[in-house]
């Protein structure tokens, strides 16, 4: 079997409870009131893109839409602003998921940077079309920070799949 270059070992099947639990934890991190900082990274977007790349059949566009609506309600923004951005983000992450797995984790971070930038741009366009003020140019730092969070997300979210299925003295892997 030909293995993608980015993966050094076979992964165990993912637990759906872990996938949805990690998405709920990411939603809770987004709900923490840090104030109105435009450069704040969207942890839920990182988790959604990660699971859309690694498990596109378990987390899809519908989940992104629902989480986007929850973020719209929480932030009191225009209803559908985050839903549209997350839906487009999930769609494009799903379309490139086969290609992404061939790259190393730092190269994957560079691959998802334009996705995060486009999602923030869509959200900004919707916000400006609704008559809101421009939040400032430090908004451009958010996609970069989200791309820098990609290796951390890969390390944390793939950790349960890397453990040995039945470790013993003869099979320590």
PDB file of C-alpha atoms in Angstrom:
ATOM      1  CA  UNK A   1       0.000   0.000   0.000  1.00  0.00           C
ATOM      2  CA  UNK A   2       1.320   3.417  -0.891  1.00  0.00           C
ATOM      3  CA  UNK A   3       1.256   5.740   2.085  1.00  0.00           C
ATOM      4  CA  UNK A   4       1.026   9.519   1.787  1.00  0.00           C
ATOM      5  CA  UNK A   5       4.316  11.246   2.549  1.00  0.00           C
ATOM      6  CA  UNK A   6       2.840  13.327   5.364  1.00  0.00           C
ATOM      7  CA  UNK A   7       1.865  10.338   7.493  1.00  0.00           C
ATOM      8  CA  UNK A   8       4.487   8.268   9.207  1.00  0.00           C
ATOM      9  CA  UNK A   9       2.153   5.607  10.590  1.00  0.00           C
ATOM     10  CA  UNK A  10      -1.249   4.131  10.098  1.00  0.00           C
ATOM     11  CA  UNK A  11      -3.928   5.747  12.225  1.00  0.00           C
ATOM     12  CA  UNK A  12      -6.632   4.005  14.177  1.00  0.00           C
ATOM     13  CA  UNK A  13     -10.253   4.751  13.274  1.00  0.00           C
ATOM     14  CA  UNK A  14     -11.506   7.978  14.764  1.00  0.00           C
ATOM     15  CA  UNK A  15     -14.072   7.917  17.540  1.00  0.00           C
ATOM     16  CA  UNK A  16     -17.119  10.002  16.498  1.00  0.00           C
ATOM     17  CA  UNK A  17     -17.602  11.080  20.116  1.00  0.00           C
ATOM     18  CA  UNK A  18     -14.093  12.524  20.100  1.00  0.00           C
ATOM     19  CA  UNK A  19     -14.726  14.364  16.816  1.00  0.00           C
ATOM     20  CA  UNK A  20     -17.935  16.009  17.999  1.00  0.00           C
ATOM     21  CA  UNK A  21     -16.510  16.591  21.472  1.00  0.00           C
ATOM     22  CA  UNK A  22     -13.527  18.417  19.997  1.00  0.00           C
ATOM     23  CA  UNK A  23     -15.852  20.560  17.889  1.00  0.00           C
ATOM     24  CA  UNK A  24     -17.914  21.422  20.971  1.00  0.00           C
ATOM     25  CA  UNK A  25     -14.749  22.303  22.907  1.00  0.00           C
ATOM     26  CA  UNK A  26     -13.654  24.534  20.013  1.00  0.00           C
ATOM     27  CA  UNK A  27     -17.087  26.189  20.080  1.00  0.00           C
ATOM     28  CA  UNK A  28     -16.720  26.781  23.818  1.00  0.00           C
ATOM     29  CA  UNK A  29     -13.275  28.320  23.282  1.00  0.00           C
ATOM     30  CA  UNK A  30     -14.845  30.685  20.747  1.00  0.00           C
ATOM     31  CA  UNK A  31     -17.558  31.568  23.261  1.00  0.00           C
ATOM     32  CA  UNK A  32     -15.044  32.763  25.878  1.00  0.00           C
ATOM     33  CA  UNK A  33     -15.389  36.566  26.087  1.00  0.00           C
ATOM     34  CA  UNK A  34     -11.971  37.897  25.067  1.00  0.00           C
ATOM     35  CA  UNK A  35     -13.438  41.193  23.932  1.00  0.00           C
ATOM     36  CA  UNK A  36     -13.699  42.593  20.432  1.00  0.00           C
ATOM     37  CA  UNK A  37     -10.218  41.811  19.151  1.00  0.00           C
ATOM     38  CA  UNK A  38     -10.230  41.629  15.326  1.00  0.00           C
ATOM     39  CA  UNK A  39      -7.090  39.460  15.194  1.00  0.00           C
ATOM     40  CA  UNK A  40      -8.590  36.781  17.460  1.00  0.00           C
ATOM     41  CA  UNK A  41      -8.191  33.365  15.794  1.00  0.00           C
ATOM     42  CA  UNK A  42     -11.322  31.332  15.150  1.00  0.00           C
ATOM     43  CA  UNK A  43     -10.586  28.022  16.881  1.00  0.00           C
ATOM     44  CA  UNK A  44     -13.867  26.531  15.688  1.00  0.00           C
ATOM     45  CA  UNK A  45     -12.918  27.244  12.066  1.00  0.00           C
ATOM     46  CA  UNK A  46      -9.582  25.482  12.587  1.00  0.00           C
ATOM     47  CA  UNK A  47     -11.330  22.444  14.101  1.00  0.00           C
ATOM     48  CA  UNK A  48     -13.945  22.366  11.335  1.00  0.00           C
ATOM     49  CA  UNK A  49     -11.328  22.516   8.598  1.00  0.00           C
ATOM     50  CA  UNK A  50      -9.217  19.898  10.355  1.00  0.00           C
ATOM     51  CA  UNK A  51     -12.075  17.409  10.593  1.00  0.00           C
ATOM     52  CA  UNK A  52     -13.243  18.240   7.062  1.00  0.00           C
ATOM     53  CA  UNK A  53      -9.770  17.363   5.814  1.00  0.00           C
ATOM     54  CA  UNK A  54      -9.276  14.245   7.929  1.00  0.00           C
ATOM     55  CA  UNK A  55     -12.856  12.950   8.253  1.00  0.00           C
ATOM     56  CA  UNK A  56     -14.991  14.508   5.496  1.00  0.00           C
ATOM     57  CA  UNK A  57     -17.714  11.874   5.876  1.00  0.00           C
ATOM     58  CA  UNK A  58     -18.202  12.508   9.585  1.00  0.00           C
ATOM     59  CA  UNK A  59     -18.121  16.328   9.609  1.00  0.00           C
ATOM     60  CA  UNK A  60     -19.634  18.050   6.623  1.00  0.00           C
ATOM     61  CA  UNK A  61     -21.058  21.269   5.354  1.00  0.00           C
ATOM     62  CA  UNK A  62     -24.273  20.884   7.369  1.00  0.00           C
ATOM     63  CA  UNK A  63     -22.322  20.797  10.624  1.00  0.00           C
ATOM     64  CA  UNK A  64     -20.404  23.894   9.544  1.00  0.00           C
ATOM     65  CA  UNK A  65     -23.669  25.689   8.815  1.00  0.00           C
ATOM     66  CA  UNK A  66     -25.126  24.829  12.244  1.00  0.00           C
ATOM     67  CA  UNK A  67     -21.950  25.869  14.064  1.00  0.00           C
ATOM     68  CA  UNK A  68     -21.933  29.075  12.019  1.00  0.00           C
ATOM     69  CA  UNK A  69     -25.482  29.863  13.093  1.00  0.00           C
ATOM     70  CA  UNK A  70     -24.499  29.246  16.719  1.00  0.00           C
ATOM     71  CA  UNK A  71     -21.596  31.676  16.351  1.00  0.00           C
ATOM     72  CA  UNK A  72     -23.874  34.254  14.708  1.00  0.00           C
ATOM     73  CA  UNK A  73     -26.310  34.046  17.603  1.00  0.00           C
ATOM     74  CA  UNK A  74     -23.534  34.240  20.169  1.00  0.00           C
ATOM     75  CA  UNK A  75     -21.806  37.249  18.644  1.00  0.00           C
ATOM     76  CA  UNK A  76     -25.022  39.029  17.760  1.00  0.00           C
ATOM     77  CA  UNK A  77     -23.808  39.473  14.214  1.00  0.00           C
ATOM     78  CA  UNK A  78     -25.831  39.350  11.045  1.00  0.00           C
ATOM     79  CA  UNK A  79     -27.589  35.978  10.999  1.00  0.00           C
ATOM     80  CA  UNK A  80     -25.812  33.876   8.406  1.00  0.00           C
ATOM     81  CA  UNK A  81     -22.480  35.704   8.411  1.00  0.00           C
ATOM     82  CA  UNK A  82     -20.492  32.953  10.127  1.00  0.00           C
ATOM     83  CA  UNK A  83     -22.739  30.278   8.646  1.00  0.00           C
ATOM     84  CA  UNK A  84     -21.804  31.378   5.129  1.00  0.00           C
ATOM     85  CA  UNK A  85     -18.107  31.654   5.969  1.00  0.00           C
ATOM     86  CA  UNK A  86     -17.984  28.246   7.709  1.00  0.00           C
ATOM     87  CA  UNK A  87     -19.982  26.599   4.925  1.00  0.00           C
ATOM     88  CA  UNK A  88     -17.627  27.891   2.236  1.00  0.00           C
ATOM     89  CA  UNK A  89     -14.648  26.979   4.403  1.00  0.00           C
ATOM     90  CA  UNK A  90     -15.934  23.420   4.840  1.00  0.00           C
ATOM     91  CA  UNK A  91     -16.764  23.042   1.176  1.00  0.00           C
ATOM     92  CA  UNK A  92     -13.288  24.033   0.010  1.00  0.00           C
ATOM     93  CA  UNK A  93     -11.601  22.015   2.772  1.00  0.00           C
ATOM     94  CA  UNK A  94     -13.548  18.958   1.658  1.00  0.00           C
ATOM     95  CA  UNK A  95     -12.585  19.520  -1.973  1.00  0.00           C
ATOM     96  CA  UNK A  96      -8.860  19.581  -1.169  1.00  0.00           C
ATOM     97  CA  UNK A  97      -8.831  16.920   1.548  1.00  0.00           C
ATOM     98  CA  UNK A  98      -7.219  14.189  -0.580  1.00  0.00           C
ATOM     99  CA  UNK A  99      -4.431  16.477  -1.716  1.00  0.00           C
ATOM    100  CA  UNK A 100      -3.799  17.844   1.783  1.00  0.00           C
ATOM    101  CA  UNK A 101      -2.964  14.457   3.270  1.00  0.00           C
ATOM    102  CA  UNK A 102       0.050  14.074   0.969  1.00  0.00           C
ATOM    103  CA  UNK A 103       1.768  17.101   2.488  1.00  0.00           C
ATOM    104  CA  UNK A 104       3.628  17.414   5.765  1.00  0.00           C
ATOM    105  CA  UNK A 105       1.912  19.284   8.577  1.00  0.00           C
ATOM    106  CA  UNK A 106       3.763  22.604   8.003  1.00  0.00           C
ATOM    107  CA  UNK A 107       2.962  22.407   4.297  1.00  0.00           C
ATOM    108  CA  UNK A 108      -0.670  21.704   5.202  1.00  0.00           C
ATOM    109  CA  UNK A 109      -0.671  24.890   7.260  1.00  0.00           C
ATOM    110  CA  UNK A 110       0.376  26.805   4.163  1.00  0.00           C
ATOM    111  CA  UNK A 111      -2.378  25.082   2.171  1.00  0.00           C
ATOM    112  CA  UNK A 112      -5.128  26.110   4.608  1.00  0.00           C
ATOM    113  CA  UNK A 113      -3.930  29.717   4.991  1.00  0.00           C
ATOM    114  CA  UNK A 114      -5.791  30.885   1.846  1.00  0.00           C
ATOM    115  CA  UNK A 115      -8.921  29.095   3.060  1.00  0.00           C
ATOM    116  CA  UNK A 116      -8.859  30.927   6.371  1.00  0.00           C
ATOM    117  CA  UNK A 117      -8.123  34.229   4.626  1.00  0.00           C
ATOM    118  CA  UNK A 118     -11.047  33.717   2.239  1.00  0.00           C
ATOM    119  CA  UNK A 119     -13.393  32.869   5.130  1.00  0.00           C
ATOM    120  CA  UNK A 120     -12.441  36.061   6.956  1.00  0.00           C
ATOM    121  CA  UNK A 121     -12.819  38.036   3.740  1.00  0.00           C
ATOM    122  CA  UNK A 122     -16.339  36.648   3.157  1.00  0.00           C
ATOM    123  CA  UNK A 123     -17.288  37.469   6.727  1.00  0.00           C
ATOM    124  CA  UNK A 124     -15.853  40.977   6.356  1.00  0.00           C
ATOM    125  CA  UNK A 125     -17.730  41.581   3.090  1.00  0.00           C
ATOM    126  CA  UNK A 126     -21.023  40.482   4.665  1.00  0.00           C
ATOM    127  CA  UNK A 127     -20.355  42.677   7.691  1.00  0.00           C
ATOM    128  CA  UNK A 128     -19.506  45.720   5.564  1.00  0.00           C
ATOM    129  CA  UNK A 129     -22.514  45.141   3.276  1.00  0.00           C
ATOM    130  CA  UNK A 130     -24.742  45.221   6.357  1.00  0.00           C
ATOM    131  CA  UNK A 131     -23.388  48.652   7.259  1.00  0.00           C
ATOM    132  CA  UNK A 132     -20.872  47.843   9.985  1.00  0.00           C
ATOM    133  CA  UNK A 133     -17.629  49.753  10.371  1.00  0.00           C
ATOM    134  CA  UNK A 134     -14.324  48.395   9.106  1.00  0.00           C
ATOM    135  CA  UNK A 135     -12.682  46.567  12.047  1.00  0.00           C
ATOM    136  CA  UNK A 136      -9.124  47.512  11.118  1.00  0.00           C
ATOM    137  CA  UNK A 137      -6.208  46.009   9.270  1.00  0.00           C
ATOM    138  CA  UNK A 138      -5.126  43.826  12.186  1.00  0.00           C
ATOM    139  CA  UNK A 139      -7.940  41.528  11.059  1.00  0.00           C
ATOM    140  CA  UNK A 140      -5.428  40.171   8.532  1.00  0.00           C
ATOM    141  CA  UNK A 141      -3.456  38.578  11.372  1.00  0.00           C
ATOM    142  CA  UNK A 142      -6.281  36.167  12.265  1.00  0.00           C
ATOM    143  CA  UNK A 143      -5.848  33.812   9.269  1.00  0.00           C
ATOM    144  CA  UNK A 144      -2.094  33.707   9.862  1.00  0.00           C
ATOM    145  CA  UNK A 145      -2.618  32.796  13.515  1.00  0.00           C
ATOM    146  CA  UNK A 146      -5.157  30.145  12.507  1.00  0.00           C
ATOM    147  CA  UNK A 147      -2.660  28.648  10.048  1.00  0.00           C
ATOM    148  CA  UNK A 148      -0.067  28.633  12.828  1.00  0.00           C
ATOM    149  CA  UNK A 149      -2.569  26.736  15.003  1.00  0.00           C
ATOM    150  CA  UNK A 150      -2.823  23.978  12.369  1.00  0.00           C
ATOM    151  CA  UNK A 151       0.211  21.973  13.643  1.00  0.00           C
ATOM    152  CA  UNK A 152      -1.107  22.233  17.196  1.00  0.00           C
ATOM    153  CA  UNK A 153      -4.515  20.996  16.049  1.00  0.00           C
ATOM    154  CA  UNK A 154      -2.874  18.139  14.150  1.00  0.00           C
ATOM    155  CA  UNK A 155      -0.907  17.111  17.194  1.00  0.00           C
ATOM    156  CA  UNK A 156      -3.853  17.275  19.599  1.00  0.00           C
ATOM    157  CA  UNK A 157      -6.642  15.942  17.403  1.00  0.00           C
ATOM    158  CA  UNK A 158      -4.729  13.021  15.908  1.00  0.00           C
ATOM    159  CA  UNK A 159      -3.218  11.911  19.233  1.00  0.00           C
ATOM    160  CA  UNK A 160      -5.998   9.411  20.116  1.00  0.00           C
ATOM    161  CA  UNK A 161      -5.614   7.745  16.723  1.00  0.00           C
ATOM    162  CA  UNK A 162      -1.871   7.258  17.129  1.00  0.00           C
ATOM    163  CA  UNK A 163      -2.000   5.048  20.211  1.00  0.00           C
ATOM    164  CA  UNK A 164      -1.415   1.333  19.922  1.00  0.00           C
ATOM    165  CA  UNK A 165      -4.624  -0.702  19.546  1.00  0.00           C
ATOM    166  CA  UNK A 166      -3.365  -3.457  21.862  1.00  0.00           C
ATOM    167  CA  UNK A 167       0.090  -2.655  23.275  1.00  0.00           C
ATOM    168  CA  UNK A 168       2.122  -5.410  24.875  1.00  0.00           C
ATOM    169  CA  UNK A 169       5.786  -6.408  25.263  1.00  0.00           C
ATOM    170  CA  UNK A 170       5.986  -7.822  21.722  1.00  0.00           C
ATOM    171  CA  UNK A 171       4.160  -4.949  19.982  1.00  0.00           C
ATOM    172  CA  UNK A 172       5.208  -1.651  21.590  1.00  0.00           C
ATOM    173  CA  UNK A 173       4.040   0.401  18.623  1.00  0.00           C
TER     174      UNK A 173
END
